[in-house]
Amino acid sequence: MGKIQYYTEEGLRKLKEELQELKTKGRADIAKQIAEARDKGDLSENAEYDAAKDAQGLLELKIAKLEEVVGNARVMDNSKLDSSKVGILSTVKIKNVKNGMTVTYTLVSEEEADLKAGKISLASPFGKGLLGKSVGDVAQINAPAGTLEFEVLDITY
């Protein structure tokens, strides 16, 4: 049993779509590759066949892992979250104490993290540093470049 992860409805929908894609199109593509390689003759010396079988094994492993993730996924109910503190699915506006630069991030699960979209993982140094902070608190975040300080300006869900 894997650990329970919390997702947005959109994030869980994307995971389910990816799983369905792998189970249908992914498996069909691998079966086609195996059939084409099998048609080329002796399987004992057929590198294409071996590669296709390896790809099939990797695909099945990915499907199994994704099934476990989806099976342990839960959709967060925003109405039950404490909006006074930074937590999963909160959008937090923070200001770098040193240079005054402000950024806004949404804290999500590891699988949903996408820095370009402003979504950071709770397991990241920033996510860990911000978790549980309230507006006005200063979070000390241990980054590879050293310890950074960010003031929490706003929290929304």
PDB file of C-alpha atoms in Angstrom:
ATOM      1  CA  MET A   1       0.000   0.000   0.000  1.00  0.00           C
ATOM      2  CA  GLY A   2       1.441   3.334  -1.076  1.00  0.00           C
ATOM      3  CA  LYS A   3       1.010   6.550   0.769  1.00  0.00           C
ATOM      4  CA  ILE A   4      -2.063   8.677   0.223  1.00  0.00           C
ATOM      5  CA  GLN A   5      -1.483  11.771  -1.903  1.00  0.00           C
ATOM      6  CA  TYR A   6      -3.864  14.708  -2.247  1.00  0.00           C
ATOM      7  CA  TYR A   7      -4.682  16.203  -5.627  1.00  0.00           C
ATOM      8  CA  THR A   8      -6.793  18.829  -7.253  1.00  0.00           C
ATOM      9  CA  GLU A   9      -9.673  17.489  -9.336  1.00  0.00           C
ATOM     10  CA  GLU A  10      -7.760  18.559 -12.457  1.00  0.00           C
ATOM     11  CA  GLY A  11      -4.571  16.813 -11.332  1.00  0.00           C
ATOM     12  CA  LEU A  12      -6.345  13.538 -10.609  1.00  0.00           C
ATOM     13  CA  ARG A  13      -8.204  13.725 -13.922  1.00  0.00           C
ATOM     14  CA  LYS A  14      -4.878  14.133 -15.774  1.00  0.00           C
ATOM     15  CA  LEU A  15      -3.406  11.109 -13.970  1.00  0.00           C
ATOM     16  CA  LYS A  16      -6.422   8.989 -14.891  1.00  0.00           C
ATOM     17  CA  GLU A  17      -6.223  10.131 -18.525  1.00  0.00           C
ATOM     18  CA  GLU A  18      -2.512   9.267 -18.660  1.00  0.00           C
ATOM     19  CA  LEU A  19      -3.223   5.830 -17.186  1.00  0.00           C
ATOM     20  CA  GLN A  20      -5.993   5.193 -19.721  1.00  0.00           C
ATOM     21  CA  GLU A  21      -3.704   6.329 -22.563  1.00  0.00           C
ATOM     22  CA  LEU A  22      -0.954   3.941 -21.451  1.00  0.00           C
ATOM     23  CA  LYS A  23      -3.368   1.029 -21.087  1.00  0.00           C
ATOM     24  CA  THR A  24      -4.915   1.489 -24.521  1.00  0.00           C
ATOM     25  CA  LYS A  25      -2.640   3.252 -27.019  1.00  0.00           C
ATOM     26  CA  GLY A  26       0.600   2.407 -25.190  1.00  0.00           C
ATOM     27  CA  ARG A  27      -0.121  -1.305 -25.011  1.00  0.00           C
ATOM     28  CA  ALA A  28      -1.354  -1.372 -28.615  1.00  0.00           C
ATOM     29  CA  ASP A  29       1.828   0.333 -29.844  1.00  0.00           C
ATOM     30  CA  ILE A  30       4.053  -2.124 -27.955  1.00  0.00           C
ATOM     31  CA  ALA A  31       2.067  -5.113 -29.257  1.00  0.00           C
ATOM     32  CA  LYS A  32       2.518  -3.771 -32.807  1.00  0.00           C
ATOM     33  CA  GLN A  33       6.291  -3.382 -32.279  1.00  0.00           C
ATOM     34  CA  ILE A  34       6.559  -6.942 -30.928  1.00  0.00           C
ATOM     35  CA  ALA A  35       4.548  -8.328 -33.855  1.00  0.00           C
ATOM     36  CA  GLU A  36       6.720  -6.476 -36.395  1.00  0.00           C
ATOM     37  CA  ALA A  37       9.910  -7.705 -34.718  1.00  0.00           C
ATOM     38  CA  ARG A  38       8.581 -11.282 -34.552  1.00  0.00           C
ATOM     39  CA  ASP A  39       7.910 -11.199 -38.292  1.00  0.00           C
ATOM     40  CA  LYS A  40      11.599 -10.521 -38.960  1.00  0.00           C
ATOM     41  CA  GLY A  41      12.660 -14.060 -38.159  1.00  0.00           C
ATOM     42  CA  ASP A  42      14.691 -15.882 -35.514  1.00  0.00           C
ATOM     43  CA  LEU A  43      13.750 -14.492 -32.095  1.00  0.00           C
ATOM     44  CA  SER A  44      16.930 -15.713 -30.396  1.00  0.00           C
ATOM     45  CA  GLU A  45      19.073 -13.198 -32.308  1.00  0.00           C
ATOM     46  CA  ASN A  46      16.481 -10.497 -32.879  1.00  0.00           C
ATOM     47  CA  ALA A  47      17.543  -7.289 -31.106  1.00  0.00           C
ATOM     48  CA  GLU A  48      14.350  -5.491 -32.147  1.00  0.00           C
ATOM     49  CA  TYR A  49      12.244  -8.173 -30.485  1.00  0.00           C
ATOM     50  CA  ASP A  50      14.314  -7.965 -27.275  1.00  0.00           C
ATOM     51  CA  ALA A  51      14.014  -4.164 -27.244  1.00  0.00           C
ATOM     52  CA  ALA A  52      10.257  -4.325 -27.790  1.00  0.00           C
ATOM     53  CA  LYS A  53       9.852  -6.864 -24.968  1.00  0.00           C
ATOM     54  CA  ASP A  54      11.960  -4.624 -22.676  1.00  0.00           C
ATOM     55  CA  ALA A  55       9.783  -1.637 -23.606  1.00  0.00           C
ATOM     56  CA  GLN A  56       6.708  -3.732 -22.836  1.00  0.00           C
ATOM     57  CA  GLY A  57       8.074  -4.535 -19.382  1.00  0.00           C
ATOM     58  CA  LEU A  58       8.823  -0.866 -18.694  1.00  0.00           C
ATOM     59  CA  LEU A  59       5.345   0.152 -19.868  1.00  0.00           C
ATOM     60  CA  GLU A  60       3.681  -2.423 -17.603  1.00  0.00           C
ATOM     61  CA  LEU A  61       5.797  -1.202 -14.669  1.00  0.00           C
ATOM     62  CA  LYS A  62       4.755   2.404 -15.339  1.00  0.00           C
ATOM     63  CA  ILE A  63       1.098   1.336 -15.581  1.00  0.00           C
ATOM     64  CA  ALA A  64       1.344  -0.546 -12.267  1.00  0.00           C
ATOM     65  CA  LYS A  65       2.934   2.450 -10.512  1.00  0.00           C
ATOM     66  CA  LEU A  66       0.347   4.848 -11.940  1.00  0.00           C
ATOM     67  CA  GLU A  67      -2.483   2.517 -10.882  1.00  0.00           C
ATOM     68  CA  GLU A  68      -1.093   2.568  -7.341  1.00  0.00           C
ATOM     69  CA  VAL A  69      -0.854   6.374  -7.359  1.00  0.00           C
ATOM     70  CA  VAL A  70      -4.421   6.736  -8.674  1.00  0.00           C
ATOM     71  CA  GLY A  71      -5.662   4.134  -6.185  1.00  0.00           C
ATOM     72  CA  ASN A  72      -4.162   6.110  -3.280  1.00  0.00           C
ATOM     73  CA  ALA A  73      -5.162   9.533  -4.619  1.00  0.00           C
ATOM     74  CA  ARG A  74      -7.642  11.712  -2.788  1.00  0.00           C
ATOM     75  CA  VAL A  75      -9.243  14.936  -3.979  1.00  0.00           C
ATOM     76  CA  MET A  76      -8.894  17.782  -1.498  1.00  0.00           C
ATOM     77  CA  ASP A  77     -12.046  19.438  -0.209  1.00  0.00           C
ATOM     78  CA  ASN A  78     -11.130  23.126   0.048  1.00  0.00           C
ATOM     79  CA  SER A  79     -13.983  23.811   2.471  1.00  0.00           C
ATOM     80  CA  LYS A  80     -12.278  21.667   5.136  1.00  0.00           C
ATOM     81  CA  LEU A  81      -8.885  23.379   4.897  1.00  0.00           C
ATOM     82  CA  ASP A  82      -7.572  25.945   7.382  1.00  0.00           C
ATOM     83  CA  SER A  83      -7.262  29.032   5.199  1.00  0.00           C
ATOM     84  CA  SER A  84      -5.201  30.911   7.788  1.00  0.00           C
ATOM     85  CA  LYS A  85      -2.163  28.681   7.251  1.00  0.00           C
ATOM     86  CA  VAL A  86      -0.190  27.544   4.218  1.00  0.00           C
ATOM     87  CA  GLY A  87      -1.099  23.964   3.297  1.00  0.00           C
ATOM     88  CA  ILE A  88      -1.657  21.711   0.330  1.00  0.00           C
ATOM     89  CA  LEU A  89      -3.549  23.414  -2.508  1.00  0.00           C
ATOM     90  CA  SER A  90      -3.053  26.863  -0.987  1.00  0.00           C
ATOM     91  CA  THR A  91      -1.868  29.637  -3.240  1.00  0.00           C
ATOM     92  CA  VAL A  92       0.653  31.695  -1.345  1.00  0.00           C
ATOM     93  CA  LYS A  93       2.180  35.040  -2.250  1.00  0.00           C
ATOM     94  CA  ILE A  94       5.637  35.442  -0.746  1.00  0.00           C
ATOM     95  CA  LYS A  95       8.250  38.207  -0.713  1.00  0.00           C
ATOM     96  CA  ASN A  96      11.989  37.634  -0.629  1.00  0.00           C
ATOM     97  CA  VAL A  97      13.108  39.531   2.481  1.00  0.00           C
ATOM     98  CA  LYS A  98      16.542  40.234   1.009  1.00  0.00           C
ATOM     99  CA  ASN A  99      15.634  41.682  -2.396  1.00  0.00           C
ATOM    100  CA  GLY A 100      11.896  42.448  -2.113  1.00  0.00           C
ATOM    101  CA  MET A 101      10.914  40.263  -5.082  1.00  0.00           C
ATOM    102  CA  THR A 102       7.441  38.717  -4.794  1.00  0.00           C
ATOM    103  CA  VAL A 103       6.275  35.420  -6.281  1.00  0.00           C
ATOM    104  CA  THR A 104       3.100  33.388  -6.055  1.00  0.00           C
ATOM    105  CA  TYR A 105       3.028  29.596  -5.812  1.00  0.00           C
ATOM    106  CA  THR A 106       0.385  26.934  -5.351  1.00  0.00           C
ATOM    107  CA  LEU A 107       1.461  24.015  -3.157  1.00  0.00           C
ATOM    108  CA  VAL A 108       0.563  20.658  -4.699  1.00  0.00           C
ATOM    109  CA  SER A 109       1.591  16.990  -4.568  1.00  0.00           C
ATOM    110  CA  GLU A 110       4.861  15.895  -6.172  1.00  0.00           C
ATOM    111  CA  GLU A 111       3.153  14.515  -9.295  1.00  0.00           C
ATOM    112  CA  GLU A 112       1.327  17.793  -9.973  1.00  0.00           C
ATOM    113  CA  ALA A 113       4.334  20.071  -9.451  1.00  0.00           C
ATOM    114  CA  ASP A 114       5.060  22.338 -12.431  1.00  0.00           C
ATOM    115  CA  LEU A 115       7.262  25.349 -11.736  1.00  0.00           C
ATOM    116  CA  LYS A 116       6.340  27.057 -15.020  1.00  0.00           C
ATOM    117  CA  ALA A 117       2.685  26.935 -13.963  1.00  0.00           C
ATOM    118  CA  GLY A 118       3.540  28.210 -10.478  1.00  0.00           C
ATOM    119  CA  LYS A 119       2.862  24.856  -8.801  1.00  0.00           C
ATOM    120  CA  ILE A 120       5.484  23.625  -6.332  1.00  0.00           C
ATOM    121  CA  SER A 121       5.637  20.352  -4.458  1.00  0.00           C
ATOM    122  CA  LEU A 122       5.009  20.144  -0.731  1.00  0.00           C
ATOM    123  CA  ALA A 123       8.081  17.895  -0.601  1.00  0.00           C
ATOM    124  CA  SER A 124      10.345  20.584  -2.117  1.00  0.00           C
ATOM    125  CA  PRO A 125      12.460  22.825   0.132  1.00  0.00           C
ATOM    126  CA  PHE A 126      10.077  25.727  -0.578  1.00  0.00           C
ATOM    127  CA  GLY A 127       7.003  23.603   0.135  1.00  0.00           C
ATOM    128  CA  LYS A 128       8.452  22.310   3.410  1.00  0.00           C
ATOM    129  CA  GLY A 129       9.555  25.786   4.453  1.00  0.00           C
ATOM    130  CA  LEU A 130       6.189  27.407   3.764  1.00  0.00           C
ATOM    131  CA  LEU A 131       3.971  24.665   5.192  1.00  0.00           C
ATOM    132  CA  GLY A 132       2.049  25.803   8.265  1.00  0.00           C
ATOM    133  CA  LYS A 133       3.047  29.476   7.999  1.00  0.00           C
ATOM    134  CA  SER A 134       0.500  32.283   8.372  1.00  0.00           C
ATOM    135  CA  VAL A 135       0.298  35.744   6.772  1.00  0.00           C
ATOM    136  CA  GLY A 136       3.121  37.884   8.183  1.00  0.00           C
ATOM    137  CA  ASP A 137       5.310  34.903   9.127  1.00  0.00           C
ATOM    138  CA  VAL A 138       8.843  34.692   7.749  1.00  0.00           C
ATOM    139  CA  ALA A 139       9.785  31.296   6.341  1.00  0.00           C
ATOM    140  CA  GLN A 140      13.420  30.244   6.341  1.00  0.00           C
ATOM    141  CA  ILE A 141      13.960  28.001   3.353  1.00  0.00           C
ATOM    142  CA  ASN A 142      17.068  25.877   3.010  1.00  0.00           C
ATOM    143  CA  ALA A 143      18.022  26.022  -0.655  1.00  0.00           C
ATOM    144  CA  PRO A 144      21.208  24.809  -2.347  1.00  0.00           C
ATOM    145  CA  ALA A 145      22.386  28.442  -2.469  1.00  0.00           C
ATOM    146  CA  GLY A 146      21.926  28.807   1.300  1.00  0.00           C
ATOM    147  CA  THR A 147      19.132  29.826   3.628  1.00  0.00           C
ATOM    148  CA  LEU A 148      16.588  32.192   2.097  1.00  0.00           C
ATOM    149  CA  GLU A 149      13.944  34.176   3.985  1.00  0.00           C
ATOM    150  CA  PHE A 150      10.489  34.794   2.565  1.00  0.00           C
ATOM    151  CA  GLU A 151       7.627  36.690   4.177  1.00  0.00           C
ATOM    152  CA  VAL A 152       4.141  35.277   3.624  1.00  0.00           C
ATOM    153  CA  LEU A 153       1.998  38.108   2.173  1.00  0.00           C
ATOM    154  CA  ASP A 154      -1.229  36.313   1.262  1.00  0.00           C
ATOM    155  CA  ILE A 155      -2.825  32.856   1.386  1.00  0.00           C
ATOM    156  CA  THR A 156      -5.820  31.799  -0.716  1.00  0.00           C
ATOM    157  CA  TYR A 157      -7.507  28.502  -1.497  1.00  0.00           C
TER     158      TYR A 157
END
